[in-house]
Amino acid sequence: MVDVARNPVHVTVTGAAGQVSYALLFRIASGQVFGPDQPVVLRLLEIEPAMKALEGVAMELDDCAFPTLAGLVLTSNQQEAFDSASWALLVGAMPRKEGMERGDLLSANGGLFGPMGEAIQKNAASDIRVLVVGNPCNTNALIASGHAPDIPADRWFAMTRLDENRAKSQLAKKAGVPVAEVSNLAIWGNHSATQYPDAYNARIGGRRATDVIGDEEWVNGEFISAVQKRGAAIISARGLSSAASAASAAIDSVKSVLDGTPEGDWTSLAVISKGEYGVPEGLVFGYPVATKADGTWSVVEGVEHSDFAREKISKTTDELLQERDLVKHLLP
């Protein structure tokens, strides 16, 4: 039952007429994310040419008659979009297409996120949290957060949960178990083809995943490659980038921050590094993160790595440093 006396949570979604948002908005509006008793106002940002399509999305949201949907704001104005927002889901970005180089994505999207950071700092609620979904999400988050210096660093996240979900599915299939049996799966580094999905510290039914699977060649080869290249494989198969799975991962990310991770487990989030595991400070880096229901979180310490893992983590770190160098002109 919706508590109409509760103040609504204002949630900004950018690129709100796009594929990922179309798979995302109805689940937020239905109460799946913030709870069945929490009213939500969706603040939907689009570029001017897409406003007509956004109106159609809004009509469908209205037609669902969700009790938890307390209001809709449709706008192409960033200041209005982020006004009073407690959560900002930065979904909008140029979609990756088959054959597109990562540098092309950086050039196309990097300039969008500085102004967004400024608008968030100026207009959002004091409890704002930001999840960057639009790719290249790590470096887009780096740019946006750099333009919002008054917002605490622990409020910024980039989405590596899709990679975690993909990796869990691969491990579950290989082991012949339900995906719910897989835990402690960390994605280290960049949401890119250099990311390191860590099967060695993952668990299947409480046991080390590599012991359950018993196929080191597969773990070090096909498994990592399948996770790293899954996005490209989906583009090749359907001609479009991941949408429903990306939306589901965004919801998982928000709920992990809101609800907390199970005791002894963690989730994968890219956060602003404080130097953990030797990663340079300031990079937005994928780590295993333990969260609490009060909204606090921490990078899990003490995870052990083999030489193989350290090499993989070094490679993805180098890529993020290269990306940072490529967008230096966009940083304050």
Short mmCIF file of C-alpha atoms in Angstrom, two decimals:
data_model
loop_
_atom_site.label_atom_id
_atom_site.label_comp_id
_atom_site.label_asym_id
_atom_site.label_seq_id
_atom_site.Cartn_x
_atom_site.Cartn_y
_atom_site.Cartn_z
CA MET A 1 0.00 0.00 0.00
CA VAL A 2 1.39 3.38 -1.01
CA ASP A 3 1.93 5.77 1.87
CA VAL A 4 0.61 8.96 0.30
CA ALA A 5 1.83 10.94 3.30
CA ARG A 6 5.46 10.11 2.48
CA ASN A 7 7.46 12.60 0.48
CA PRO A 8 8.07 11.22 -2.99
CA VAL A 9 11.57 10.26 -4.08
CA HIS A 10 12.60 12.25 -7.15
CA VAL A 11 14.49 10.08 -9.62
CA THR A 12 16.12 11.57 -12.72
CA VAL A 13 16.63 9.34 -15.75
CA THR A 14 18.53 10.71 -18.74
CA GLY A 15 18.06 9.41 -22.25
CA ALA A 16 14.57 8.65 -21.05
CA ALA A 17 13.08 7.79 -24.45
CA GLY A 18 15.84 5.30 -25.26
CA GLN A 19 15.82 1.52 -25.19
CA VAL A 20 17.44 1.04 -21.79
CA SER A 21 15.18 3.60 -20.17
CA TYR A 22 12.11 2.02 -21.75
CA ALA A 23 13.04 -1.22 -20.00
CA LEU A 24 13.83 0.66 -16.77
CA LEU A 25 11.14 3.29 -16.15
CA PHE A 26 8.17 1.01 -15.71
CA ARG A 27 9.96 -1.05 -13.09
CA ILE A 28 10.88 2.06 -11.11
CA ALA A 29 7.36 3.46 -11.44
CA SER A 30 5.83 0.16 -10.28
CA GLY A 31 7.61 0.26 -6.92
CA GLN A 32 10.11 -2.51 -7.61
CA VAL A 33 13.10 -0.32 -6.76
CA PHE A 34 12.12 1.96 -3.90
CA GLY A 35 9.34 -0.16 -2.45
CA PRO A 36 5.56 -0.54 -2.79
CA ASP A 37 4.85 2.13 -0.16
CA GLN A 38 7.21 4.82 -1.52
CA PRO A 39 5.84 7.40 -4.00
CA VAL A 40 8.22 8.26 -6.84
CA VAL A 41 8.46 11.25 -9.16
CA LEU A 42 10.24 10.47 -12.41
CA ARG A 43 12.15 13.39 -13.90
CA LEU A 44 12.82 12.43 -17.50
CA LEU A 45 15.51 14.17 -19.54
CA GLU A 46 15.81 13.94 -23.31
CA ILE A 47 17.26 15.92 -26.17
CA GLU A 48 14.76 18.11 -27.97
CA PRO A 49 14.37 15.88 -31.08
CA ALA A 50 13.34 12.96 -28.84
CA MET A 51 10.73 14.82 -26.78
CA LYS A 52 7.84 13.55 -28.92
CA ALA A 53 8.90 9.96 -28.33
CA LEU A 54 9.24 10.74 -24.61
CA GLU A 55 5.65 11.96 -24.58
CA GLY A 56 4.63 8.52 -25.83
CA VAL A 57 6.58 6.85 -23.02
CA ALA A 58 4.84 9.14 -20.54
CA MET A 59 1.44 8.18 -21.94
CA GLU A 60 2.25 4.52 -21.36
CA LEU A 61 3.41 5.23 -17.82
CA ASP A 62 0.14 7.05 -17.18
CA ASP A 63 -1.82 4.16 -18.67
CA CYS A 64 -0.22 1.70 -16.26
CA ALA A 65 -1.86 3.58 -13.35
CA PHE A 66 0.96 2.68 -10.98
CA PRO A 67 -0.05 3.67 -7.42
CA THR A 68 3.58 4.51 -6.62
CA LEU A 69 4.03 6.94 -9.52
CA ALA A 70 3.43 10.35 -7.96
CA GLY A 71 4.42 12.49 -10.93
CA LEU A 72 6.24 12.86 -14.22
CA VAL A 73 8.47 15.70 -15.38
CA LEU A 74 9.37 15.66 -19.07
CA THR A 75 12.10 18.08 -20.07
CA SER A 76 15.09 18.81 -22.29
CA ASN A 77 16.45 21.22 -19.66
CA GLN A 78 19.13 19.74 -17.41
CA GLN A 79 18.50 22.18 -14.58
CA GLU A 80 14.85 21.16 -14.39
CA ALA A 81 15.64 17.49 -14.83
CA PHE A 82 17.90 17.28 -11.79
CA ASP A 83 15.87 19.56 -9.53
CA SER A 84 15.29 17.86 -6.14
CA ALA A 85 16.63 14.53 -7.40
CA SER A 86 17.76 12.01 -4.79
CA TRP A 87 18.83 9.54 -7.47
CA ALA A 88 20.17 10.32 -10.93
CA LEU A 89 20.49 7.47 -13.41
CA LEU A 90 22.61 8.77 -16.27
CA VAL A 91 21.51 6.41 -19.01
CA GLY A 92 21.63 8.71 -22.00
CA ALA A 93 24.70 8.36 -24.22
CA MET A 94 25.48 7.62 -27.83
CA PRO A 95 24.95 3.86 -28.17
CA ARG A 96 27.85 1.68 -29.03
CA LYS A 97 27.59 0.25 -32.54
CA GLU A 98 29.33 -2.71 -34.14
CA GLY A 99 32.88 -1.82 -35.04
CA MET A 100 32.93 1.38 -32.97
CA GLU A 101 36.20 2.04 -31.19
CA ARG A 102 36.22 3.01 -27.52
CA GLY A 103 37.93 6.30 -28.38
CA ASP A 104 34.96 7.16 -30.58
CA LEU A 105 32.63 6.68 -27.62
CA LEU A 106 34.82 8.88 -25.43
CA SER A 107 34.80 11.67 -27.99
CA ALA A 108 31.06 11.44 -28.60
CA ASN A 109 29.93 11.20 -24.98
CA GLY A 110 32.59 12.86 -22.84
CA GLY A 111 31.40 16.39 -23.51
CA LEU A 112 27.86 15.55 -22.35
CA PHE A 113 28.76 14.61 -18.80
CA GLY A 114 30.56 17.72 -17.58
CA PRO A 115 27.43 19.89 -17.91
CA MET A 116 25.39 17.12 -16.30
CA GLY A 117 27.71 17.11 -13.29
CA GLU A 118 27.34 20.87 -12.97
CA ALA A 119 23.55 20.62 -13.20
CA ILE A 120 23.46 17.86 -10.58
CA GLN A 121 25.56 19.86 -8.15
CA LYS A 122 23.44 22.97 -8.62
CA ASN A 123 19.98 21.42 -8.53
CA ALA A 124 19.88 17.97 -6.93
CA ALA A 125 18.76 17.14 -3.39
CA SER A 126 21.34 17.00 -0.61
CA ASP A 127 21.12 13.18 -0.52
CA ILE A 128 21.76 12.75 -4.25
CA ARG A 129 23.34 9.53 -5.51
CA VAL A 130 24.37 9.09 -9.11
CA LEU A 131 24.65 5.89 -11.15
CA VAL A 132 26.29 6.31 -14.56
CA VAL A 133 25.02 3.72 -17.05
CA GLY A 134 25.83 5.39 -20.37
CA ASN A 135 29.13 4.18 -21.80
CA PRO A 136 32.04 4.52 -21.39
CA CYS A 137 30.50 4.68 -17.93
CA ASN A 138 33.67 4.71 -15.78
CA THR A 139 35.17 7.71 -17.53
CA ASN A 140 31.80 9.42 -17.98
CA ALA A 141 31.42 9.19 -14.20
CA LEU A 142 34.94 10.58 -13.78
CA ILE A 143 33.99 13.61 -15.89
CA ALA A 144 30.61 14.21 -14.27
CA SER A 145 31.92 13.90 -10.71
CA GLY A 146 34.81 16.22 -11.54
CA HIS A 147 32.28 18.92 -12.39
CA ALA A 148 30.41 18.44 -9.12
CA PRO A 149 33.15 18.84 -6.49
CA ASP A 150 30.72 19.59 -3.65
CA ILE A 151 28.98 16.22 -3.97
CA PRO A 152 30.77 13.62 -1.82
CA ALA A 153 32.83 11.09 -3.74
CA ASP A 154 30.92 8.19 -2.19
CA ARG A 155 27.73 9.27 -3.99
CA TRP A 156 29.07 8.39 -7.45
CA PHE A 157 28.82 4.96 -9.07
CA ALA A 158 29.37 3.55 -12.54
CA MET A 159 27.67 0.34 -13.53
CA THR A 160 29.65 -2.88 -13.56
CA ARG A 161 26.70 -4.91 -12.28
CA LEU A 162 25.76 -5.98 -15.82
CA ASP A 163 29.17 -7.63 -16.12
CA GLU A 164 28.69 -9.26 -12.72
CA ASN A 165 25.32 -10.64 -13.79
CA ARG A 166 26.78 -11.93 -17.04
CA ALA A 167 29.65 -13.60 -15.20
CA LYS A 168 27.33 -15.22 -12.65
CA SER A 169 25.22 -16.63 -15.45
CA GLN A 170 28.27 -18.09 -17.19
CA LEU A 171 29.53 -19.72 -13.99
CA ALA A 172 26.10 -21.11 -13.12
CA LYS A 173 25.70 -22.65 -16.57
CA LYS A 174 29.15 -24.20 -16.48
CA ALA A 175 28.54 -25.64 -13.00
CA GLY A 176 24.99 -26.76 -13.82
CA VAL A 177 23.48 -24.91 -10.86
CA PRO A 178 20.90 -22.13 -10.40
CA VAL A 179 22.41 -18.66 -10.72
CA ALA A 180 21.32 -17.94 -7.13
CA GLU A 181 24.07 -20.33 -6.01
CA VAL A 182 26.77 -17.95 -7.30
CA SER A 183 28.02 -15.23 -4.94
CA ASN A 184 31.08 -13.03 -4.31
CA LEU A 185 31.57 -12.27 -8.00
CA ALA A 186 33.65 -9.12 -8.47
CA ILE A 187 34.29 -7.21 -11.68
CA TRP A 188 37.60 -5.38 -11.45
CA GLY A 189 38.35 -2.24 -13.42
CA ASN A 190 36.68 -0.86 -16.48
CA HIS A 191 33.32 -1.71 -18.00
CA SER A 192 35.07 -2.68 -21.22
CA ALA A 193 36.81 -5.57 -22.90
CA THR A 194 39.68 -5.25 -20.38
CA GLN A 195 37.55 -5.83 -17.28
CA TYR A 196 38.54 -8.72 -15.05
CA PRO A 197 35.68 -10.99 -13.91
CA ASP A 198 37.13 -12.73 -10.85
CA ALA A 199 36.09 -16.39 -10.74
CA TYR A 200 38.83 -17.29 -8.25
CA ASN A 201 37.23 -15.38 -5.41
CA ALA A 202 33.66 -16.19 -6.48
CA ARG A 203 31.67 -18.85 -4.68
CA ILE A 204 29.24 -21.48 -5.91
CA GLY A 205 27.12 -22.91 -3.13
CA GLY A 206 29.64 -21.49 -0.67
CA ARG A 207 32.61 -23.26 -2.28
CA ARG A 208 35.32 -21.64 -4.37
CA ALA A 209 33.92 -21.44 -7.90
CA THR A 210 37.10 -22.74 -9.52
CA ASP A 211 37.02 -25.84 -7.30
CA VAL A 212 33.41 -26.55 -8.28
CA ILE A 213 34.08 -26.08 -12.00
CA GLY A 214 37.48 -27.76 -12.06
CA ASP A 215 38.47 -26.38 -15.47
CA GLU A 216 41.20 -23.77 -15.12
CA GLU A 217 41.67 -23.44 -18.88
CA TRP A 218 37.99 -22.48 -19.28
CA VAL A 219 38.10 -20.08 -16.32
CA ASN A 220 41.20 -18.26 -17.60
CA GLY A 221 40.12 -18.30 -21.21
CA GLU A 222 36.57 -18.78 -22.47
CA PHE A 223 34.90 -17.50 -19.31
CA ILE A 224 36.77 -14.19 -19.19
CA SER A 225 36.45 -13.68 -22.93
CA ALA A 226 32.71 -14.39 -22.91
CA VAL A 227 32.08 -11.81 -20.19
CA GLN A 228 34.38 -9.20 -21.70
CA LYS A 229 32.87 -9.54 -25.17
CA ARG A 230 29.23 -10.18 -24.25
CA GLY A 231 28.12 -6.67 -25.16
CA ALA A 232 29.69 -6.94 -28.61
CA ALA A 233 28.12 -10.38 -29.10
CA ILE A 234 24.67 -8.98 -28.33
CA ILE A 235 25.20 -6.13 -30.78
CA SER A 236 26.24 -8.63 -33.44
CA ALA A 237 23.19 -10.82 -32.77
CA ARG A 238 20.43 -8.21 -32.52
CA GLY A 239 22.01 -5.17 -34.16
CA LEU A 240 21.51 -3.12 -31.01
CA SER A 241 23.29 -2.79 -27.69
CA SER A 242 22.10 -4.40 -24.47
CA ALA A 243 18.88 -2.83 -23.21
CA ALA A 244 16.72 -5.01 -20.95
CA SER A 245 19.75 -6.60 -19.28
CA ALA A 246 21.34 -3.17 -18.76
CA ALA A 247 18.13 -1.85 -17.21
CA SER A 248 17.92 -4.86 -14.92
CA ALA A 249 21.53 -4.34 -13.83
CA ALA A 250 20.84 -0.67 -13.11
CA ILE A 251 17.98 -1.70 -10.84
CA ASP A 252 20.19 -4.29 -9.16
CA SER A 253 22.84 -1.60 -8.58
CA VAL A 254 20.43 0.84 -6.97
CA LYS A 255 18.83 -1.84 -4.81
CA SER A 256 22.24 -3.04 -3.63
CA VAL A 257 22.98 0.47 -2.38
CA LEU A 258 19.52 0.87 -0.85
CA ASP A 259 19.09 -2.57 0.72
CA GLY A 260 22.63 -3.64 1.53
CA THR A 261 24.54 -6.71 0.41
CA PRO A 262 24.12 -10.05 2.23
CA GLU A 263 26.55 -10.72 5.06
CA GLY A 264 29.79 -12.08 3.65
CA ASP A 265 28.87 -11.22 0.07
CA TRP A 266 29.49 -8.18 -2.11
CA THR A 267 28.35 -6.54 -5.31
CA SER A 268 30.25 -5.03 -8.21
CA LEU A 269 30.26 -1.24 -8.52
CA ALA A 270 32.73 1.15 -10.06
CA VAL A 271 33.52 3.86 -7.52
CA ILE A 272 36.04 6.65 -7.12
CA SER A 273 39.26 4.99 -6.03
CA LYS A 274 41.01 5.99 -2.83
CA GLY A 275 44.02 3.92 -3.82
CA GLU A 276 42.62 0.51 -2.86
CA TYR A 277 44.59 -2.42 -4.31
CA GLY A 278 47.15 -0.01 -5.72
CA VAL A 279 44.74 1.63 -8.15
CA PRO A 280 45.57 5.33 -8.67
CA GLU A 281 43.39 7.66 -6.62
CA GLY A 282 40.58 9.34 -8.49
CA LEU A 283 39.97 6.71 -11.16
CA VAL A 284 36.42 5.35 -11.29
CA PHE A 285 37.30 1.70 -10.86
CA GLY A 286 35.27 -1.49 -10.55
CA TYR A 287 35.68 -3.13 -7.15
CA PRO A 288 33.89 -5.62 -4.89
CA VAL A 289 31.74 -3.37 -2.72
CA ALA A 290 29.91 -4.23 0.50
CA THR A 291 26.89 -2.04 1.21
CA LYS A 292 24.65 -1.44 4.20
CA ALA A 293 20.97 -0.58 4.33
CA ASP A 294 21.81 2.88 5.70
CA GLY A 295 23.37 3.75 2.34
CA THR A 296 27.00 3.47 3.44
CA TRP A 297 29.41 1.24 1.58
CA SER A 298 33.05 0.24 1.44
CA VAL A 299 35.43 -1.46 -0.94
CA VAL A 300 36.05 -4.98 0.36
CA GLU A 301 39.60 -5.27 1.63
CA GLY A 302 41.84 -8.33 1.73
CA VAL A 303 40.78 -10.03 -1.51
CA GLU A 304 43.77 -12.06 -2.66
CA HIS A 305 44.97 -12.12 -6.27
CA SER A 306 47.21 -14.46 -8.20
CA ASP A 307 49.86 -13.15 -10.57
CA PHE A 308 47.40 -13.84 -13.40
CA ALA A 309 44.74 -11.68 -11.73
CA ARG A 310 47.18 -8.90 -10.95
CA GLU A 311 48.20 -8.80 -14.61
CA LYS A 312 44.56 -8.50 -15.68
CA ILE A 313 43.87 -5.77 -13.13
CA SER A 314 46.96 -3.88 -14.24
CA LYS A 315 45.77 -4.00 -17.85
CA THR A 316 42.33 -2.58 -17.09
CA THR A 317 43.91 0.08 -14.85
CA ASP A 318 46.17 1.14 -17.69
CA GLU A 319 43.16 1.47 -19.98
CA LEU A 320 41.38 3.74 -17.51
CA LEU A 321 44.49 5.88 -17.20
CA GLN A 322 44.60 6.16 -20.99
CA GLU A 323 40.93 7.16 -21.05
CA ARG A 324 41.58 9.79 -18.41
CA ASP A 325 44.38 11.21 -20.54
CA LEU A 326 42.06 11.32 -23.57
CA VAL A 327 39.47 13.40 -21.70
CA LYS A 328 41.86 15.69 -19.79
CA HIS A 329 40.46 18.65 -21.71
CA LEU A 330 36.99 17.84 -20.36
CA LEU A 331 38.08 17.71 -16.72
CA PRO A 332 38.06 20.85 -14.54
#
